[in-house]
Amino acid sequence: MRKTIALLLLIVIFTNCSTTKTATKSITSEDYFKTITTESLRTNLTVIASDEMQGRDTGSEGQKKAGRYMIDFYKSHGISFPKGATDYYQHIPAAYLNAKYNENLNDSENIWAFIEGSEKPNEIVVVSAHYDHVGVKKGEIYNGADDDGSGTVAIMEIAAAFQKAKNEGHGPKRSILILHMTGEEHGLHGSRYYSENPLFPLTNTVADVNIDMIGRRDDFHKESNNYVYVIGSDYLSTDLFNVCEDVNKKYNFFSLDYKYNDKNDPNKFYYRSDHYNFAKYGIPVVFLFNGTHADYHKPTDEVNKIEFDTLTKRAQYGFAIAWEIANRKDKLVVDKKDNP
């Protein structure tokens, strides 16, 4: 009898220990960035960068059609528009879009989606990409598969991964605001409009992870696509630089290339995508980029030239950065004032 009781006690203790280990399993970004797959990216990009979208020029019907597709994607994944908004659109009037250059643009919209934080919901991590391109020129459709169809579908998948984590009880501590910007190709209009009319106070905006062209390789990396350019991560916050470095080392994503992070770089890419309209207000930013290539701003920037293996890894890297920013104990510290 004593042996039987002792055996039963051991079984109970072992069962309890096993249950405890399972319950306390540490959840990491890897548990969810692996849900970002080549298949889903390909499916969405094949639509977003199709002839049907007519090059997604700012305010065009093709761009609006692409926007409706994106919103349907969010609805299908149970991802809502942000609290405080009435729908998925931040409407931008034509008068604003034409104020600088008078390009006769129509009304357009930023598109946003939102995953509310579990512990610090008022602190906002922005994940952004522009969904406009340059439209139709001389009868040729510029589909912009890389610029910035690649970033567009990447942040759609990033949103879905965060929502899955939330559905399973592991949502981010800080809120994630997914921002699809309009008007980037005409002068960063959409991000400028958001920064001047923010839904959430800029003082509560922790960082912007901006993704613009991540589906190809450039001439400096002809032999391998296992890289990504990282721009701006150290300009305002040592914490953000360390996050990008540490996440990359932890999961062995890429060779990080800082060529265009040089403040004297003549290309001035730091000023040429939507993150800049956050950085100028002192918000830490990182810009993920594959560099330009022979099809940049040409009608030959097509889906069949996208390297989906590296697009997938770069999207996963963007998610892992945002995950770390959203879940770290302390808000990123802005410890630098030398914004170029």
mmCIF file of C-alpha atoms in Angstrom:
data_model
loop_
_atom_site.group_PDB
_atom_site.id
_atom_site.type_symbol
_atom_site.label_atom_id
_atom_site.label_comp_id
_atom_site.label_asym_id
_atom_site.label_seq_id
_atom_site.Cartn_x
_atom_site.Cartn_y
_atom_site.Cartn_z
ATOM 1 C CA MET A 1 0.000 0.000 0.000
ATOM 2 C CA ARG A 2 2.804 2.433 0.943
ATOM 3 C CA LYS A 3 4.564 1.741 -2.358
ATOM 4 C CA THR A 4 1.308 2.378 -4.247
ATOM 5 C CA ILE A 5 0.735 5.696 -2.446
ATOM 6 C CA ALA A 6 4.328 6.756 -3.058
ATOM 7 C CA LEU A 7 3.983 5.900 -6.753
ATOM 8 C CA LEU A 8 0.750 7.884 -7.027
ATOM 9 C CA LEU A 9 2.400 10.886 -5.355
ATOM 10 C CA LEU A 10 5.272 10.750 -7.840
ATOM 11 C CA ILE A 11 2.803 10.660 -10.734
ATOM 12 C CA VAL A 12 0.915 13.662 -9.347
ATOM 13 C CA ILE A 13 4.144 15.631 -8.800
ATOM 14 C CA PHE A 14 5.431 14.781 -12.297
ATOM 15 C CA THR A 15 2.109 15.755 -13.867
ATOM 16 C CA ASN A 16 2.024 19.068 -11.993
ATOM 17 C CA CYS A 17 5.615 19.862 -12.970
ATOM 18 C CA SER A 18 4.884 19.081 -16.609
ATOM 19 C CA THR A 19 1.786 21.277 -16.546
ATOM 20 C CA THR A 20 3.736 24.113 -14.944
ATOM 21 C CA LYS A 21 6.475 23.868 -17.556
ATOM 22 C CA THR A 22 3.915 23.984 -20.343
ATOM 23 C CA ALA A 23 2.074 26.910 -18.780
ATOM 24 C CA THR A 24 5.230 28.958 -18.311
ATOM 25 C CA LYS A 25 6.737 28.313 -21.762
ATOM 26 C CA SER A 26 8.435 31.494 -22.872
ATOM 27 C CA ILE A 27 6.775 32.951 -25.950
ATOM 28 C CA THR A 28 9.119 34.665 -28.407
ATOM 29 C CA SER A 29 8.680 36.516 -31.660
ATOM 30 C CA GLU A 30 9.755 33.352 -33.479
ATOM 31 C CA ASP A 31 6.524 31.651 -32.411
ATOM 32 C CA TYR A 32 4.666 34.157 -34.587
ATOM 33 C CA PHE A 33 7.030 35.492 -37.239
ATOM 34 C CA LYS A 34 7.098 31.979 -38.683
ATOM 35 C CA THR A 35 3.399 32.427 -39.489
ATOM 36 C CA ILE A 36 4.499 34.948 -42.132
ATOM 37 C CA THR A 37 4.794 32.710 -45.168
ATOM 38 C CA THR A 38 5.920 32.970 -48.748
ATOM 39 C CA GLU A 39 2.590 31.572 -49.921
ATOM 40 C CA SER A 40 0.497 34.294 -48.308
ATOM 41 C CA LEU A 41 2.872 37.063 -49.362
ATOM 42 C CA ARG A 42 2.771 35.798 -52.939
ATOM 43 C CA THR A 43 -1.021 35.557 -52.932
ATOM 44 C CA ASN A 44 -1.492 39.109 -51.704
ATOM 45 C CA LEU A 45 1.243 40.675 -53.834
ATOM 46 C CA THR A 46 -0.119 39.013 -56.964
ATOM 47 C CA VAL A 47 -3.316 40.998 -56.371
ATOM 48 C CA ILE A 48 -1.846 44.257 -55.047
ATOM 49 C CA ALA A 49 0.623 44.556 -57.953
ATOM 50 C CA SER A 50 -1.706 43.305 -60.686
ATOM 51 C CA ASP A 51 -2.742 45.257 -63.782
ATOM 52 C CA GLU A 52 -6.207 45.479 -62.240
ATOM 53 C CA MET A 53 -4.859 48.045 -59.748
ATOM 54 C CA GLN A 54 -3.601 50.263 -62.590
ATOM 55 C CA GLY A 55 -0.363 51.205 -60.830
ATOM 56 C CA ARG A 56 -2.071 52.454 -57.625
ATOM 57 C CA ASP A 57 -1.477 56.145 -58.297
ATOM 58 C CA THR A 58 -2.521 58.418 -55.445
ATOM 59 C CA GLY A 59 -6.279 58.957 -55.433
ATOM 60 C CA SER A 60 -6.895 56.722 -58.450
ATOM 61 C CA GLU A 61 -9.590 54.073 -58.597
ATOM 62 C CA GLY A 62 -6.880 51.433 -58.844
ATOM 63 C CA GLN A 63 -5.361 52.577 -55.576
ATOM 64 C CA LYS A 64 -8.769 52.606 -53.912
ATOM 65 C CA LYS A 65 -9.417 49.085 -55.199
ATOM 66 C CA ALA A 66 -6.106 47.941 -53.679
ATOM 67 C CA GLY A 67 -7.151 49.602 -50.436
ATOM 68 C CA ARG A 68 -10.440 47.708 -50.390
ATOM 69 C CA TYR A 69 -8.557 44.451 -50.881
ATOM 70 C CA MET A 70 -6.314 45.252 -47.919
ATOM 71 C CA ILE A 71 -9.292 46.113 -45.717
ATOM 72 C CA ASP A 72 -10.989 42.842 -46.661
ATOM 73 C CA PHE A 73 -7.798 41.052 -45.611
ATOM 74 C CA TYR A 74 -7.910 42.740 -42.199
ATOM 75 C CA LYS A 75 -11.557 41.951 -41.714
ATOM 76 C CA SER A 76 -10.959 38.299 -42.615
ATOM 77 C CA HIS A 77 -8.285 38.114 -39.906
ATOM 78 C CA GLY A 78 -10.393 39.849 -37.272
ATOM 79 C CA ILE A 79 -8.168 42.928 -37.249
ATOM 80 C CA SER A 80 -10.070 46.111 -36.488
ATOM 81 C CA PHE A 81 -9.495 49.740 -37.331
ATOM 82 C CA PRO A 82 -8.059 51.796 -34.450
ATOM 83 C CA LYS A 83 -9.991 52.995 -31.450
ATOM 84 C CA GLY A 84 -11.042 56.566 -32.031
ATOM 85 C CA ALA A 85 -11.509 56.022 -35.772
ATOM 86 C CA THR A 86 -14.819 55.338 -37.485
ATOM 87 C CA ASP A 87 -13.427 53.031 -40.181
ATOM 88 C CA TYR A 88 -10.187 51.841 -41.793
ATOM 89 C CA TYR A 89 -9.580 55.149 -43.605
ATOM 90 C CA GLN A 90 -7.814 58.350 -42.711
ATOM 91 C CA HIS A 91 -9.264 60.563 -45.405
ATOM 92 C CA ILE A 92 -6.967 63.139 -46.996
ATOM 93 C CA PRO A 93 -8.525 65.876 -49.139
ATOM 94 C CA ALA A 94 -7.218 66.681 -52.596
ATOM 95 C CA ALA A 95 -6.503 70.241 -51.481
ATOM 96 C CA TYR A 96 -3.912 68.958 -49.026
ATOM 97 C CA LEU A 97 -2.342 66.548 -51.524
ATOM 98 C CA ASN A 98 -2.021 69.273 -54.158
ATOM 99 C CA ALA A 99 -0.929 72.125 -51.902
ATOM 100 C CA LYS A 100 2.800 71.641 -52.526
ATOM 101 C CA TYR A 101 3.083 70.674 -56.181
ATOM 102 C CA ASN A 102 -0.427 71.069 -57.665
ATOM 103 C CA GLU A 103 -0.388 67.674 -59.402
ATOM 104 C CA ASN A 104 -4.178 67.508 -59.737
ATOM 105 C CA LEU A 105 -4.447 64.520 -57.397
ATOM 106 C CA ASN A 106 -7.819 63.274 -56.215
ATOM 107 C CA ASP A 107 -8.858 62.755 -52.613
ATOM 108 C CA SER A 108 -7.032 59.779 -51.134
ATOM 109 C CA GLU A 109 -6.703 57.822 -47.911
ATOM 110 C CA ASN A 110 -4.201 56.386 -45.521
ATOM 111 C CA ILE A 111 -5.393 52.973 -44.383
ATOM 112 C CA TRP A 112 -4.916 51.834 -40.815
ATOM 113 C CA ALA A 113 -5.421 48.715 -38.722
ATOM 114 C CA PHE A 114 -4.858 48.192 -35.020
ATOM 115 C CA ILE A 115 -3.881 45.569 -32.487
ATOM 116 C CA GLU A 116 -4.466 46.984 -29.007
ATOM 117 C CA GLY A 117 -1.780 46.442 -26.403
ATOM 118 C CA SER A 118 -2.476 44.372 -23.322
ATOM 119 C CA GLU A 119 -0.493 46.353 -20.722
ATOM 120 C CA LYS A 120 0.403 49.738 -22.224
ATOM 121 C CA PRO A 121 -2.297 50.304 -24.832
ATOM 122 C CA ASN A 122 -1.693 54.054 -25.000
ATOM 123 C CA GLU A 123 1.892 53.562 -26.166
ATOM 124 C CA ILE A 124 1.890 53.097 -29.940
ATOM 125 C CA VAL A 125 4.339 51.257 -32.197
ATOM 126 C CA VAL A 126 3.748 52.239 -35.817
ATOM 127 C CA VAL A 127 4.509 49.761 -38.599
ATOM 128 C CA SER A 128 4.290 51.532 -41.944
ATOM 129 C CA ALA A 129 4.576 51.147 -45.694
ATOM 130 C CA HIS A 130 3.208 53.158 -48.602
ATOM 131 C CA TYR A 131 0.710 51.460 -50.891
ATOM 132 C CA ASP A 132 0.666 54.005 -53.707
ATOM 133 C CA HIS A 133 2.824 53.795 -56.814
ATOM 134 C CA VAL A 134 3.075 55.905 -59.975
ATOM 135 C CA GLY A 135 0.087 54.688 -61.986
ATOM 136 C CA VAL A 136 -0.048 54.502 -65.794
ATOM 137 C CA LYS A 137 2.327 56.393 -68.079
ATOM 138 C CA LYS A 138 2.031 56.471 -71.874
ATOM 139 C CA GLY A 139 -0.289 53.497 -71.740
ATOM 140 C CA GLU A 140 2.046 51.348 -69.647
ATOM 141 C CA ILE A 141 1.064 50.191 -66.163
ATOM 142 C CA TYR A 142 3.688 50.615 -63.466
ATOM 143 C CA ASN A 143 2.702 47.853 -61.061
ATOM 144 C CA GLY A 144 5.289 48.613 -58.382
ATOM 145 C CA ALA A 145 5.637 45.036 -57.133
ATOM 146 C CA ASP A 146 8.732 45.929 -55.139
ATOM 147 C CA ASP A 147 7.982 49.640 -54.719
ATOM 148 C CA ASP A 148 6.121 49.300 -52.473
ATOM 149 C CA GLY A 149 3.942 46.303 -53.052
ATOM 150 C CA SER A 150 6.520 44.302 -51.120
ATOM 151 C CA GLY A 151 6.260 46.534 -48.047
ATOM 152 C CA THR A 152 2.478 46.658 -48.333
ATOM 153 C CA VAL A 153 2.014 42.894 -48.172
ATOM 154 C CA ALA A 154 4.729 42.597 -45.513
ATOM 155 C CA ILE A 155 2.886 44.798 -43.039
ATOM 156 C CA MET A 156 -0.390 43.036 -43.817
ATOM 157 C CA GLU A 157 1.273 39.789 -42.733
ATOM 158 C CA ILE A 158 2.888 41.468 -39.730
ATOM 159 C CA ALA A 159 -0.556 42.617 -38.600
ATOM 160 C CA ALA A 160 -1.967 39.106 -39.021
ATOM 161 C CA ALA A 161 0.888 37.641 -36.969
ATOM 162 C CA PHE A 162 0.294 40.112 -34.124
ATOM 163 C CA GLN A 163 -3.434 39.419 -34.202
ATOM 164 C CA LYS A 164 -2.810 35.671 -34.042
ATOM 165 C CA ALA A 165 -0.592 36.226 -31.001
ATOM 166 C CA LYS A 166 -3.337 38.273 -29.368
ATOM 167 C CA ASN A 167 -5.980 35.657 -30.148
ATOM 168 C CA GLU A 168 -3.810 33.075 -28.397
ATOM 169 C CA GLY A 169 -3.292 35.219 -25.306
ATOM 170 C CA HIS A 170 0.151 36.531 -26.225
ATOM 171 C CA GLY A 171 -0.686 39.906 -27.710
ATOM 172 C CA PRO A 172 1.769 42.797 -27.610
ATOM 173 C CA LYS A 173 2.066 44.869 -24.431
ATOM 174 C CA ARG A 174 2.016 48.091 -26.460
ATOM 175 C CA SER A 175 -0.441 48.790 -29.261
ATOM 176 C CA ILE A 176 0.482 48.213 -32.898
ATOM 177 C CA LEU A 177 -0.764 50.737 -35.453
ATOM 178 C CA ILE A 178 -0.450 49.458 -39.009
ATOM 179 C CA LEU A 179 -0.261 52.433 -41.377
ATOM 180 C CA HIS A 180 -0.533 52.120 -45.160
ATOM 181 C CA MET A 181 0.459 55.538 -46.465
ATOM 182 C CA THR A 182 -0.805 57.208 -49.584
ATOM 183 C CA GLY A 183 0.974 59.868 -51.605
ATOM 184 C CA GLU A 184 4.525 58.765 -50.842
ATOM 185 C CA GLU A 185 5.543 58.890 -54.485
ATOM 186 C CA HIS A 186 4.322 62.484 -54.743
ATOM 187 C CA GLY A 187 6.214 63.803 -51.724
ATOM 188 C CA LEU A 188 5.520 61.728 -48.589
ATOM 189 C CA HIS A 189 2.078 63.337 -48.378
ATOM 190 C CA GLY A 190 0.271 60.578 -46.468
ATOM 191 C CA SER A 191 2.804 60.295 -43.669
ATOM 192 C CA ARG A 192 3.089 64.061 -43.458
ATOM 193 C CA TYR A 193 -0.698 64.277 -43.111
ATOM 194 C CA TYR A 194 -0.730 61.656 -40.366
ATOM 195 C CA SER A 195 2.085 63.356 -38.465
ATOM 196 C CA GLU A 196 0.156 66.635 -38.605
ATOM 197 C CA ASN A 197 -3.180 64.952 -37.789
ATOM 198 C CA PRO A 198 -2.248 61.965 -35.632
ATOM 199 C CA LEU A 199 -4.930 59.668 -34.331
ATOM 200 C CA PHE A 200 -2.769 59.029 -31.267
ATOM 201 C CA PRO A 201 -0.556 61.718 -29.715
ATOM 202 C CA LEU A 202 2.935 61.720 -31.165
ATOM 203 C CA THR A 203 4.250 61.921 -27.609
ATOM 204 C CA ASN A 204 2.806 58.415 -27.109
ATOM 205 C CA THR A 205 4.290 57.058 -30.338
ATOM 206 C CA VAL A 206 7.226 54.863 -29.372
ATOM 207 C CA ALA A 207 8.725 54.167 -32.814
ATOM 208 C CA ASP A 208 8.043 53.715 -36.508
ATOM 209 C CA VAL A 209 9.222 50.568 -38.279
ATOM 210 C CA ASN A 210 8.977 51.541 -41.947
ATOM 211 C CA ILE A 211 9.223 49.040 -44.799
ATOM 212 C CA ASP A 212 9.754 50.285 -48.340
ATOM 213 C CA MET A 213 11.056 47.904 -51.044
ATOM 214 C CA ILE A 214 12.141 44.582 -49.542
ATOM 215 C CA GLY A 215 11.473 42.098 -52.353
ATOM 216 C CA ARG A 216 14.587 42.320 -54.527
ATOM 217 C CA ARG A 217 18.358 42.724 -54.443
ATOM 218 C CA ASP A 218 20.515 45.554 -55.782
ATOM 219 C CA ASP A 219 23.754 45.656 -57.774
ATOM 220 C CA PHE A 220 25.854 45.766 -54.605
ATOM 221 C CA HIS A 221 24.547 42.291 -53.653
ATOM 222 C CA LYS A 222 24.461 40.414 -56.945
ATOM 223 C CA GLU A 223 25.757 37.207 -55.374
ATOM 224 C CA SER A 224 23.308 37.001 -52.478
ATOM 225 C CA ASN A 225 19.990 38.410 -51.307
ATOM 226 C CA ASN A 226 20.804 37.591 -47.679
ATOM 227 C CA TYR A 227 20.972 41.229 -46.571
ATOM 228 C CA VAL A 228 18.826 44.210 -45.769
ATOM 229 C CA TYR A 229 19.718 47.890 -45.564
ATOM 230 C CA VAL A 230 19.014 49.363 -42.140
ATOM 231 C CA ILE A 231 18.632 53.132 -42.136
ATOM 232 C CA GLY A 232 18.095 55.547 -39.261
ATOM 233 C CA SER A 233 17.978 53.101 -36.350
ATOM 234 C CA ASP A 234 20.787 54.883 -34.466
ATOM 235 C CA TYR A 235 19.951 58.481 -35.358
ATOM 236 C CA LEU A 236 17.722 59.142 -32.355
ATOM 237 C CA SER A 237 17.837 56.096 -30.100
ATOM 238 C CA THR A 238 20.656 53.771 -29.078
ATOM 239 C CA ASP A 239 17.950 51.438 -27.756
ATOM 240 C CA LEU A 240 16.409 51.069 -31.211
ATOM 241 C CA PHE A 241 19.788 50.394 -32.818
ATOM 242 C CA ASN A 242 20.441 47.698 -30.225
ATOM 243 C CA VAL A 243 17.013 46.145 -30.755
ATOM 244 C CA CYS A 244 17.614 45.816 -34.506
ATOM 245 C CA GLU A 245 21.083 44.370 -33.959
ATOM 246 C CA ASP A 246 20.120 42.006 -31.143
ATOM 247 C CA VAL A 247 17.056 40.615 -32.899
ATOM 248 C CA ASN A 248 19.097 39.952 -36.020
ATOM 249 C CA LYS A 249 21.811 38.148 -34.065
ATOM 250 C CA LYS A 250 19.322 36.129 -32.058
ATOM 251 C CA TYR A 251 17.562 34.708 -35.108
ATOM 252 C CA ASN A 252 20.405 34.956 -37.621
ATOM 253 C CA PHE A 253 18.288 36.731 -40.206
ATOM 254 C CA PHE A 254 20.732 38.667 -42.373
ATOM 255 C CA SER A 255 23.856 40.594 -42.966
ATOM 256 C CA LEU A 256 22.747 44.085 -41.945
ATOM 257 C CA ASP A 257 24.057 46.681 -44.381
ATOM 258 C CA TYR A 258 24.521 50.254 -43.115
ATOM 259 C CA LYS A 259 25.808 51.701 -46.396
ATOM 260 C CA TYR A 260 22.879 54.104 -46.713
ATOM 261 C CA ASN A 261 22.855 54.960 -43.022
ATOM 262 C CA ASP A 262 25.808 57.265 -43.601
ATOM 263 C CA LYS A 263 24.626 60.825 -43.001
ATOM 264 C CA ASN A 264 26.758 61.959 -45.941
ATOM 265 C CA ASP A 265 25.308 59.436 -48.382
ATOM 266 C CA PRO A 266 24.324 61.380 -51.523
ATOM 267 C CA ASN A 267 21.174 59.284 -52.092
ATOM 268 C CA LYS A 268 19.600 60.719 -48.913
ATOM 269 C CA PHE A 269 17.289 57.715 -48.565
ATOM 270 C CA TYR A 270 16.661 58.667 -44.952
ATOM 271 C CA TYR A 271 14.603 61.613 -46.200
ATOM 272 C CA ARG A 272 12.842 59.726 -48.988
ATOM 273 C CA SER A 273 10.354 57.434 -47.283
ATOM 274 C CA ASP A 274 7.565 57.806 -44.769
ATOM 275 C CA HIS A 275 9.547 57.230 -41.586
ATOM 276 C CA TYR A 276 11.055 60.696 -41.968
ATOM 277 C CA ASN A 277 7.764 62.378 -41.051
ATOM 278 C CA PHE A 278 7.986 60.637 -37.671
ATOM 279 C CA ALA A 279 11.701 61.184 -37.153
ATOM 280 C CA LYS A 280 11.404 64.931 -37.619
ATOM 281 C CA TYR A 281 9.215 64.964 -34.491
ATOM 282 C CA GLY A 282 11.826 63.084 -32.502
ATOM 283 C CA ILE A 283 10.262 59.629 -32.823
ATOM 284 C CA PRO A 284 12.808 56.800 -33.273
ATOM 285 C CA VAL A 285 12.568 55.158 -36.689
ATOM 286 C CA VAL A 286 14.096 52.324 -38.626
ATOM 287 C CA PHE A 287 13.776 51.986 -42.390
ATOM 288 C CA LEU A 288 14.184 48.510 -43.956
ATOM 289 C CA PHE A 289 15.144 48.626 -47.630
ATOM 290 C CA ASN A 290 16.679 46.454 -50.352
ATOM 291 C CA GLY A 291 18.138 49.290 -52.419
ATOM 292 C CA THR A 292 17.224 50.283 -55.948
ATOM 293 C CA HIS A 293 17.576 48.064 -59.017
ATOM 294 C CA ALA A 294 17.177 48.189 -62.796
ATOM 295 C CA ASP A 295 13.374 48.047 -62.552
ATOM 296 C CA TYR A 296 13.009 50.867 -60.010
ATOM 297 C CA HIS A 297 10.181 53.183 -61.143
ATOM 298 C CA LYS A 298 9.820 51.300 -64.413
ATOM 299 C CA PRO A 299 6.907 49.261 -65.779
ATOM 300 C CA THR A 300 9.111 46.168 -65.402
ATOM 301 C CA ASP A 301 8.823 46.182 -61.575
ATOM 302 C CA GLU A 302 6.657 43.057 -61.686
ATOM 303 C CA VAL A 303 5.716 40.227 -59.311
ATOM 304 C CA ASN A 304 7.627 37.638 -61.335
ATOM 305 C CA LYS A 305 10.884 39.381 -60.372
ATOM 306 C CA ILE A 306 10.241 39.336 -56.628
ATOM 307 C CA GLU A 307 12.543 37.049 -54.639
ATOM 308 C CA PHE A 308 9.987 35.690 -52.208
ATOM 309 C CA ASP A 309 12.498 33.908 -50.011
ATOM 310 C CA THR A 310 14.119 37.165 -48.973
ATOM 311 C CA LEU A 311 10.818 39.067 -48.916
ATOM 312 C CA THR A 312 9.596 36.532 -46.365
ATOM 313 C CA LYS A 313 12.703 36.807 -44.187
ATOM 314 C CA ARG A 314 12.699 40.600 -44.299
ATOM 315 C CA ALA A 315 9.007 40.701 -43.333
ATOM 316 C CA GLN A 316 9.754 38.321 -40.468
ATOM 317 C CA TYR A 317 12.640 40.547 -39.379
ATOM 318 C CA GLY A 318 10.363 43.596 -39.405
ATOM 319 C CA PHE A 319 7.880 41.717 -37.231
ATOM 320 C CA ALA A 320 10.608 40.649 -34.801
ATOM 321 C CA ILE A 321 11.789 44.259 -34.416
ATOM 322 C CA ALA A 322 8.254 45.503 -33.791
ATOM 323 C CA TRP A 323 7.611 42.633 -31.359
ATOM 324 C CA GLU A 324 10.660 43.525 -29.282
ATOM 325 C CA ILE A 325 9.787 47.247 -29.204
ATOM 326 C CA ALA A 326 6.191 46.477 -28.245
ATOM 327 C CA ASN A 327 7.055 43.967 -25.521
ATOM 328 C CA ARG A 328 10.190 45.365 -23.888
ATOM 329 C CA LYS A 329 9.835 46.525 -20.309
ATOM 330 C CA ASP A 330 10.821 50.140 -20.944
ATOM 331 C CA LYS A 331 9.907 52.501 -23.729
ATOM 332 C CA LEU A 332 12.716 53.221 -26.185
ATOM 333 C CA VAL A 333 14.857 56.056 -24.878
ATOM 334 C CA VAL A 334 15.508 58.998 -27.191
ATOM 335 C CA ASP A 335 19.101 59.798 -26.258
ATOM 336 C CA LYS A 336 20.307 61.622 -29.361
ATOM 337 C CA LYS A 337 19.461 65.026 -30.744
ATOM 338 C CA ASP A 338 21.497 64.982 -33.949
ATOM 339 C CA ASN A 339 18.662 64.143 -36.314
ATOM 340 C CA PRO A 340 20.197 64.864 -39.755
#
